[in-house]
Amino acid sequence: MDRVALRGLKARGHHGVFPKEREEGQTFIVDLVLGLDTRPAAASDDLTKTVHYGVVAEEVVEVVQGDPVDLIETLAERIAQQCLKHEGVEEVEVVVHKPDAPITVPFDDVTITITRSRV
């Protein structure tokens, strides 16, 4: 399976269990790796035979900016399911970063990584 990766998609969302997170929101960063067969697109040089990563990026940002959830696990699942709606995408790895998570000790990042497939 071939891979198309999008790294560092940024969007502001209102996800989290604390009222301040819901009210003020924060930046979330998303990395995606889409698994698909790119041979038909390469052979024909035809965008319609692969995944349009620009469209995927816009949809992921819409999910992050959309209805709030408590957990980044839920957010990652919603993103994965959106990606799998694209014909040809057989698998997706989603990493959601929450660099401004409400943690009381110094840290660099909080992430969740999930992999989902059509199977």
XYZ file of N, CA, C and O in Angstrom:
476
model
N 0.853 -1.181 0.000
C 0.000 0.000 0.000
C 0.895 1.239 0.000
O 1.870 1.321 0.730
N 0.529 2.200 -0.818
C 1.244 3.460 -0.878
C 0.727 4.382 0.223
O -0.335 4.151 0.797
N 1.469 5.438 0.480
C 1.118 6.366 1.553
C 1.180 7.813 1.067
O 2.137 8.214 0.409
N 0.161 8.563 1.394
C 0.142 10.004 1.192
C 0.056 10.610 2.587
O -0.860 10.283 3.355
N 0.996 11.469 2.937
C 1.040 12.041 4.283
C 0.755 13.539 4.250
O 1.222 14.249 3.357
N -0.002 13.992 5.209
C -0.227 15.413 5.467
C 0.213 15.644 6.905
O -0.269 14.965 7.811
N 1.096 16.575 7.107
C 1.638 16.817 8.446
C 1.397 18.267 8.864
O 1.527 19.192 8.066
N 1.017 18.419 10.117
C 0.928 19.755 10.693
C -0.303 20.567 10.323
O -0.235 21.795 10.319
N -1.419 19.890 10.031
C -2.661 20.634 9.786
C -3.088 21.295 11.092
O -3.206 20.617 12.123
N -3.316 22.585 11.062
C -3.652 23.322 12.283
C -5.050 23.882 12.199
O -5.456 24.425 11.179
N -5.763 23.751 13.330
C -7.109 24.319 13.418
C -7.438 24.571 14.883
O -6.936 23.880 15.772
N -8.283 25.533 15.096
C -8.732 25.850 16.454
C -10.024 25.096 16.716
O -10.965 25.125 15.923
N -10.041 24.416 17.860
C -11.225 23.667 18.259
C -11.545 23.920 19.721
O -10.730 24.482 20.458
N -12.715 23.481 20.128
C -13.188 23.691 21.506
C -13.396 22.350 22.194
O -14.424 22.129 22.846
N -12.408 21.474 22.079
C -12.496 20.129 22.624
C -11.813 20.066 23.978
O -10.800 20.722 24.208
N -12.364 19.243 24.864
C -11.775 19.052 26.177
C -12.854 18.876 27.220
O -14.036 19.151 26.987
N -12.427 18.420 28.382
C -13.386 18.156 29.455
C -13.583 19.352 30.384
O -14.541 19.375 31.150
N -12.695 20.334 30.297
C -12.796 21.484 31.196
C -13.531 22.642 30.538
O -13.383 22.890 29.333
N -14.329 23.376 31.326
C -15.091 24.499 30.766
C -14.219 25.507 30.012
O -14.620 26.010 28.961
N -13.030 25.798 30.524
C -12.148 26.772 29.866
C -11.774 26.311 28.460
O -11.708 27.113 27.528
N -11.541 25.010 28.287
C -11.201 24.478 26.958
C -12.373 24.657 26.008
O -12.186 24.978 24.828
N -13.558 24.422 26.496
C -14.757 24.546 25.666
C -15.039 26.005 25.314
O -15.447 26.309 24.207
N -14.819 26.897 26.262
C -15.129 28.311 26.049
C -14.083 29.007 25.180
O -14.426 29.692 24.221
N -12.816 28.831 25.526
C -11.748 29.575 24.848
C -11.204 28.857 23.620
O -10.709 29.497 22.702
N -11.269 27.545 23.610
C -10.704 26.774 22.514
C -9.190 26.769 22.561
O -8.571 27.420 23.408
N -8.591 26.013 21.647
C -7.142 25.924 21.550
C -6.771 25.345 20.197
O -7.627 24.818 19.479
N -5.502 25.429 19.879
C -5.026 24.907 18.604
C -4.775 23.413 18.709
O -4.154 22.944 19.667
N -5.253 22.689 17.712
C -4.971 21.266 17.554
C -4.180 21.101 16.264
O -4.422 21.812 15.292
N -3.264 20.168 16.268
C -2.456 19.883 15.091
C -2.698 18.432 14.716
O -2.698 17.545 15.584
N -2.901 18.178 13.430
C -3.231 16.833 12.959
C -2.232 16.391 11.901
O -1.922 17.147 10.971
N -1.740 15.177 12.059
C -0.921 14.514 11.044
C -1.712 13.335 10.516
O -2.345 12.608 11.295
N -1.666 13.133 9.208
C -2.381 12.024 8.571
C -1.435 11.242 7.677
O -0.587 11.826 7.008
N -1.638 9.943 7.647
C -1.016 9.101 6.631
C -2.148 8.276 6.027
O -2.788 7.483 6.714
N -2.403 8.513 4.743
C -3.482 7.827 4.025
C -2.884 6.667 3.241
O -1.934 6.865 2.478
N -3.439 5.488 3.420
C -2.974 4.320 2.689
C -3.873 4.050 1.496
O -5.087 3.904 1.642
N -3.280 4.001 0.306
C -4.037 3.754 -0.919
C -3.092 3.265 -2.009
O -1.877 3.338 -1.863
N -3.670 2.777 -3.072
C -2.896 2.334 -4.238
C -2.814 3.507 -5.205
O -3.822 3.907 -5.795
N -1.628 4.064 -5.378
C -1.473 5.224 -6.256
C -1.098 4.848 -7.685
O -0.953 5.726 -8.539
N -0.968 3.564 -7.969
C -0.555 3.159 -9.319
C -1.506 3.631 -10.422
O -1.038 4.113 -11.462
N -2.832 3.531 -10.234
C -3.715 4.020 -11.301
C -3.517 5.514 -11.597
O -3.523 5.923 -12.758
N -3.329 6.312 -10.556
C -3.105 7.744 -10.765
C -1.765 7.994 -11.442
O -1.663 8.823 -12.351
N -0.746 7.275 -11.028
C 0.581 7.462 -11.617
C 0.589 7.062 -13.091
O 1.198 7.743 -13.921
N -0.108 5.989 -13.419
C -0.136 5.506 -14.798
C -0.869 6.466 -15.726
O -0.494 6.631 -16.886
N -1.902 7.123 -15.197
C -2.723 7.997 -16.037
C -2.456 9.492 -15.810
O -2.975 10.311 -16.557
N -1.701 9.805 -14.760
C -1.459 11.198 -14.377
C -2.781 11.937 -14.172
O -2.962 13.074 -14.589
N -3.707 11.244 -13.470
C -5.087 11.717 -13.324
C -5.436 11.862 -11.845
O -5.458 10.866 -11.108
N -5.710 13.084 -11.428
C -6.045 13.366 -10.032
C -7.266 12.587 -9.548
O -7.348 12.221 -8.378
N -8.200 12.321 -10.438
C -9.419 11.630 -10.017
C -9.164 10.173 -9.643
O -10.049 9.518 -9.105
N -7.968 9.666 -9.889
C -7.651 8.269 -9.566
C -6.811 8.153 -8.297
O -6.216 7.111 -8.030
N -6.771 9.224 -7.541
C -6.071 9.220 -6.258
C -6.880 10.048 -5.276
O -7.977 10.506 -5.598
N -6.354 10.251 -4.095
C -7.040 11.082 -3.108
C -6.574 12.528 -3.278
O -5.388 12.789 -3.463
N -7.508 13.437 -3.258
C -7.203 14.868 -3.369
C -6.872 15.357 -1.957
O -7.759 15.644 -1.151
N -5.584 15.440 -1.649
C -5.187 15.755 -0.275
C -5.571 17.168 0.144
O -5.738 17.439 1.331
N -5.761 18.061 -0.803
C -6.243 19.399 -0.455
C -7.649 19.360 0.109
O -7.964 20.047 1.096
N -8.493 18.545 -0.503
C -9.865 18.378 -0.015
C -9.850 17.700 1.351
O -10.566 18.113 2.271
N -9.023 16.662 1.506
C -8.919 15.973 2.792
C -8.500 16.962 3.879
O -9.078 16.983 4.973
N -7.522 17.801 3.587
C -7.051 18.783 4.568
C -8.183 19.712 5.001
O -8.356 19.974 6.201
N -8.951 20.197 4.054
C -10.071 21.089 4.380
C -11.103 20.379 5.249
O -11.637 20.961 6.202
N -11.390 19.123 4.926
C -12.374 18.356 5.709
C -11.893 18.104 7.133
O -12.676 18.178 8.088
N -10.612 17.813 7.291
C -10.059 17.582 8.627
C -10.158 18.859 9.468
O -10.549 18.811 10.634
N -9.842 19.988 8.881
C -9.961 21.256 9.592
C -11.418 21.492 10.005
O -11.694 21.928 11.132
N -12.356 21.173 9.139
C -13.780 21.316 9.478
C -14.159 20.431 10.664
O -14.943 20.854 11.523
N -13.622 19.211 10.720
C -13.907 18.317 11.850
C -13.362 18.931 13.140
O -14.061 18.971 14.160
N -12.133 19.415 13.108
C -11.530 20.012 14.304
C -12.314 21.247 14.744
O -12.542 21.458 15.936
N -12.759 22.048 13.802
C -13.504 23.264 14.123
C -14.968 22.973 14.444
O -15.682 23.863 14.901
N -15.405 21.753 14.245
C -16.808 21.388 14.386
C -17.228 21.120 15.819
O -16.661 21.652 16.773
N -18.237 20.267 15.938
C -18.842 19.981 17.238
C -17.811 19.532 18.263
O -17.024 18.615 18.003
N -17.811 20.159 19.436
C -16.840 19.816 20.471
C -17.060 18.413 21.033
O -18.187 17.928 21.109
N -15.946 17.802 21.415
C -15.965 16.501 22.111
C -15.080 16.634 23.342
O -14.248 17.540 23.443
N -15.259 15.730 24.272
C -14.442 15.756 25.482
C -13.018 15.270 25.222
O -12.059 15.821 25.751
N -12.877 14.212 24.450
C -11.604 13.504 24.329
C -10.963 13.650 22.958
O -11.663 13.612 21.933
N -9.623 13.747 22.930
C -8.940 13.763 21.638
C -9.033 12.390 20.968
O -8.907 12.303 19.754
N -9.301 11.360 21.735
C -9.548 10.041 21.139
C -10.778 10.082 20.237
O -10.777 9.519 19.143
N -11.815 10.748 20.702
C -13.038 10.892 19.911
C -12.782 11.760 18.683
O -13.249 11.441 17.575
N -12.041 12.814 18.858
C -11.702 13.685 17.730
C -10.918 12.913 16.669
O -11.215 12.999 15.477
N -9.932 12.134 17.093
C -9.140 11.330 16.158
C -10.026 10.340 15.402
O -9.866 10.156 14.189
N -10.958 9.720 16.079
C -11.875 8.771 15.431
C -12.731 9.477 14.384
O -12.918 8.953 13.281
N -13.239 10.640 14.691
C -14.041 11.397 13.719
C -13.219 11.751 12.483
O -13.709 11.675 11.360
N -11.985 12.147 12.705
C -11.110 12.477 11.582
C -10.853 11.241 10.730
O -10.924 11.295 9.498
N -10.567 10.123 11.367
C -10.307 8.881 10.629
C -11.507 8.486 9.787
O -11.358 8.131 8.612
N -12.682 8.559 10.359
C -13.886 8.162 9.618
C -14.133 9.093 8.431
O -14.580 8.648 7.373
N -13.833 10.373 8.580
C -13.970 11.308 7.461
C -13.007 10.938 6.342
O -13.364 10.948 5.163
N -11.776 10.617 6.685
C -10.776 10.250 5.673
C -11.168 8.977 4.923
O -10.955 8.877 3.706
N -11.737 8.026 5.633
C -12.109 6.753 5.008
C -13.312 6.882 4.074
O -13.610 5.956 3.320
N -13.981 8.025 4.083
C -15.088 8.252 3.145
C -14.579 8.441 1.720
O -15.344 8.316 0.769
N -13.297 8.733 1.574
C -12.730 8.958 0.247
C -12.465 7.628 -0.447
O -11.770 6.761 0.105
N -13.025 7.501 -1.632
C -12.828 6.292 -2.416
C -11.335 6.079 -2.641
O -10.597 7.003 -2.966
N -10.909 4.866 -2.442
C -9.510 4.530 -2.644
C -8.688 4.540 -1.372
O -7.665 3.870 -1.283
N -9.104 5.316 -0.382
C -8.379 5.322 0.887
C -8.773 4.068 1.658
O -9.916 3.904 2.062
N -7.818 3.173 1.810
C -8.069 1.894 2.476
C -7.717 1.931 3.954
O -8.238 1.158 4.740
N -6.808 2.842 4.312
C -6.326 2.893 5.688
C -5.905 4.320 5.996
O -5.483 5.057 5.106
N -6.000 4.692 7.263
C -5.543 6.021 7.672
C -4.930 5.928 9.067
O -5.436 5.222 9.935
N -3.821 6.621 9.217
C -3.243 6.834 10.539
C -3.447 8.300 10.874
O -3.118 9.177 10.069
N -3.996 8.547 12.038
C -4.295 9.901 12.485
C -3.540 10.163 13.783
O -3.625 9.368 14.717
N -2.817 11.262 13.816
C -2.189 11.729 15.048
C -2.791 13.091 15.357
O -2.724 14.007 14.528
N -3.390 13.220 16.527
C -3.911 14.504 16.984
C -2.995 14.993 18.098
O -2.782 14.298 19.088
N -2.458 16.191 17.899
C -1.601 16.847 18.887
C -2.429 17.881 19.638
O -3.190 18.635 19.024
N -2.223 17.909 20.938
C -2.872 18.922 21.786
C -1.765 19.608 22.600
O -1.568 19.334 23.782
N -1.012 20.509 21.948
C 0.161 21.090 22.598
C -0.140 22.029 23.764
O 0.746 22.316 24.564
N -1.376 22.485 23.850
C -1.745 23.395 24.947
C -2.671 22.728 25.957
O -3.473 23.403 26.621
N -2.544 21.411 26.087
C -3.375 20.668 27.035
C -3.202 21.234 28.447
O -2.114 21.697 28.805
N -4.267 21.196 29.240
C -4.200 21.764 30.589
C -3.479 20.812 31.559
O -4.092 20.099 32.352
N -2.157 20.807 31.478
C -1.322 19.976 32.337
C -0.498 20.910 33.206
O 0.009 21.932 32.722
N -0.345 20.558 34.469
C 0.292 21.474 35.422
C 1.808 21.347 35.494
O 2.443 22.077 36.254
N 2.413 20.464 34.725
C 3.871 20.313 34.712
C 4.384 20.625 33.311
O 3.628 20.543 32.335
N 5.656 20.981 33.171
C 6.189 21.272 31.836
C 6.094 20.055 30.907
O 6.344 18.922 31.332
N 5.702 20.303 29.652
C 5.599 19.231 28.653
C 5.670 19.859 27.272
O 5.457 21.054 27.105
N 5.968 19.030 26.287
C 6.053 19.510 24.908
C 4.761 19.308 24.132
O 4.372 20.139 23.335
N 4.110 18.176 24.344
C 2.968 17.838 23.504
C 2.212 16.669 24.115
O 2.779 15.868 24.853
N 0.951 16.579 23.787
C 0.126 15.408 24.082
C -0.421 14.946 22.747
O -0.909 15.764 21.959
N -0.320 13.643 22.468
C -0.848 13.130 21.205
C -1.635 11.846 21.421
O -1.428 11.132 22.398
N -2.517 11.596 20.483
C -3.168 10.293 20.339
C -2.899 9.861 18.905
O -2.986 10.682 17.984
N -2.557 8.604 18.719
C -2.338 8.049 17.387
C -3.261 6.858 17.223
O -3.278 5.952 18.072
N -4.054 6.874 16.138
C -4.915 5.735 15.834
C -4.723 5.340 14.381
O -4.350 6.163 13.541
N -4.992 4.088 14.101
C -4.985 3.577 12.729
C -6.325 2.902 12.501
O -6.757 2.071 13.313
N -6.976 3.258 11.407
C -8.258 2.671 11.047
C -8.216 2.237 9.585
O -7.529 2.855 8.769
N -8.980 1.207 9.263
C -9.036 0.738 7.885
C -10.455 0.328 7.550
O -11.306 0.204 8.418
N -10.669 0.105 6.261
C -11.987 -0.322 5.792
C -12.298 -1.749 6.225
O -13.448 -2.138 6.248
N -11.284 -2.519 6.518
C -11.481 -3.941 6.860
C -12.023 -4.089 8.248
O -11.745 -3.389 9.142
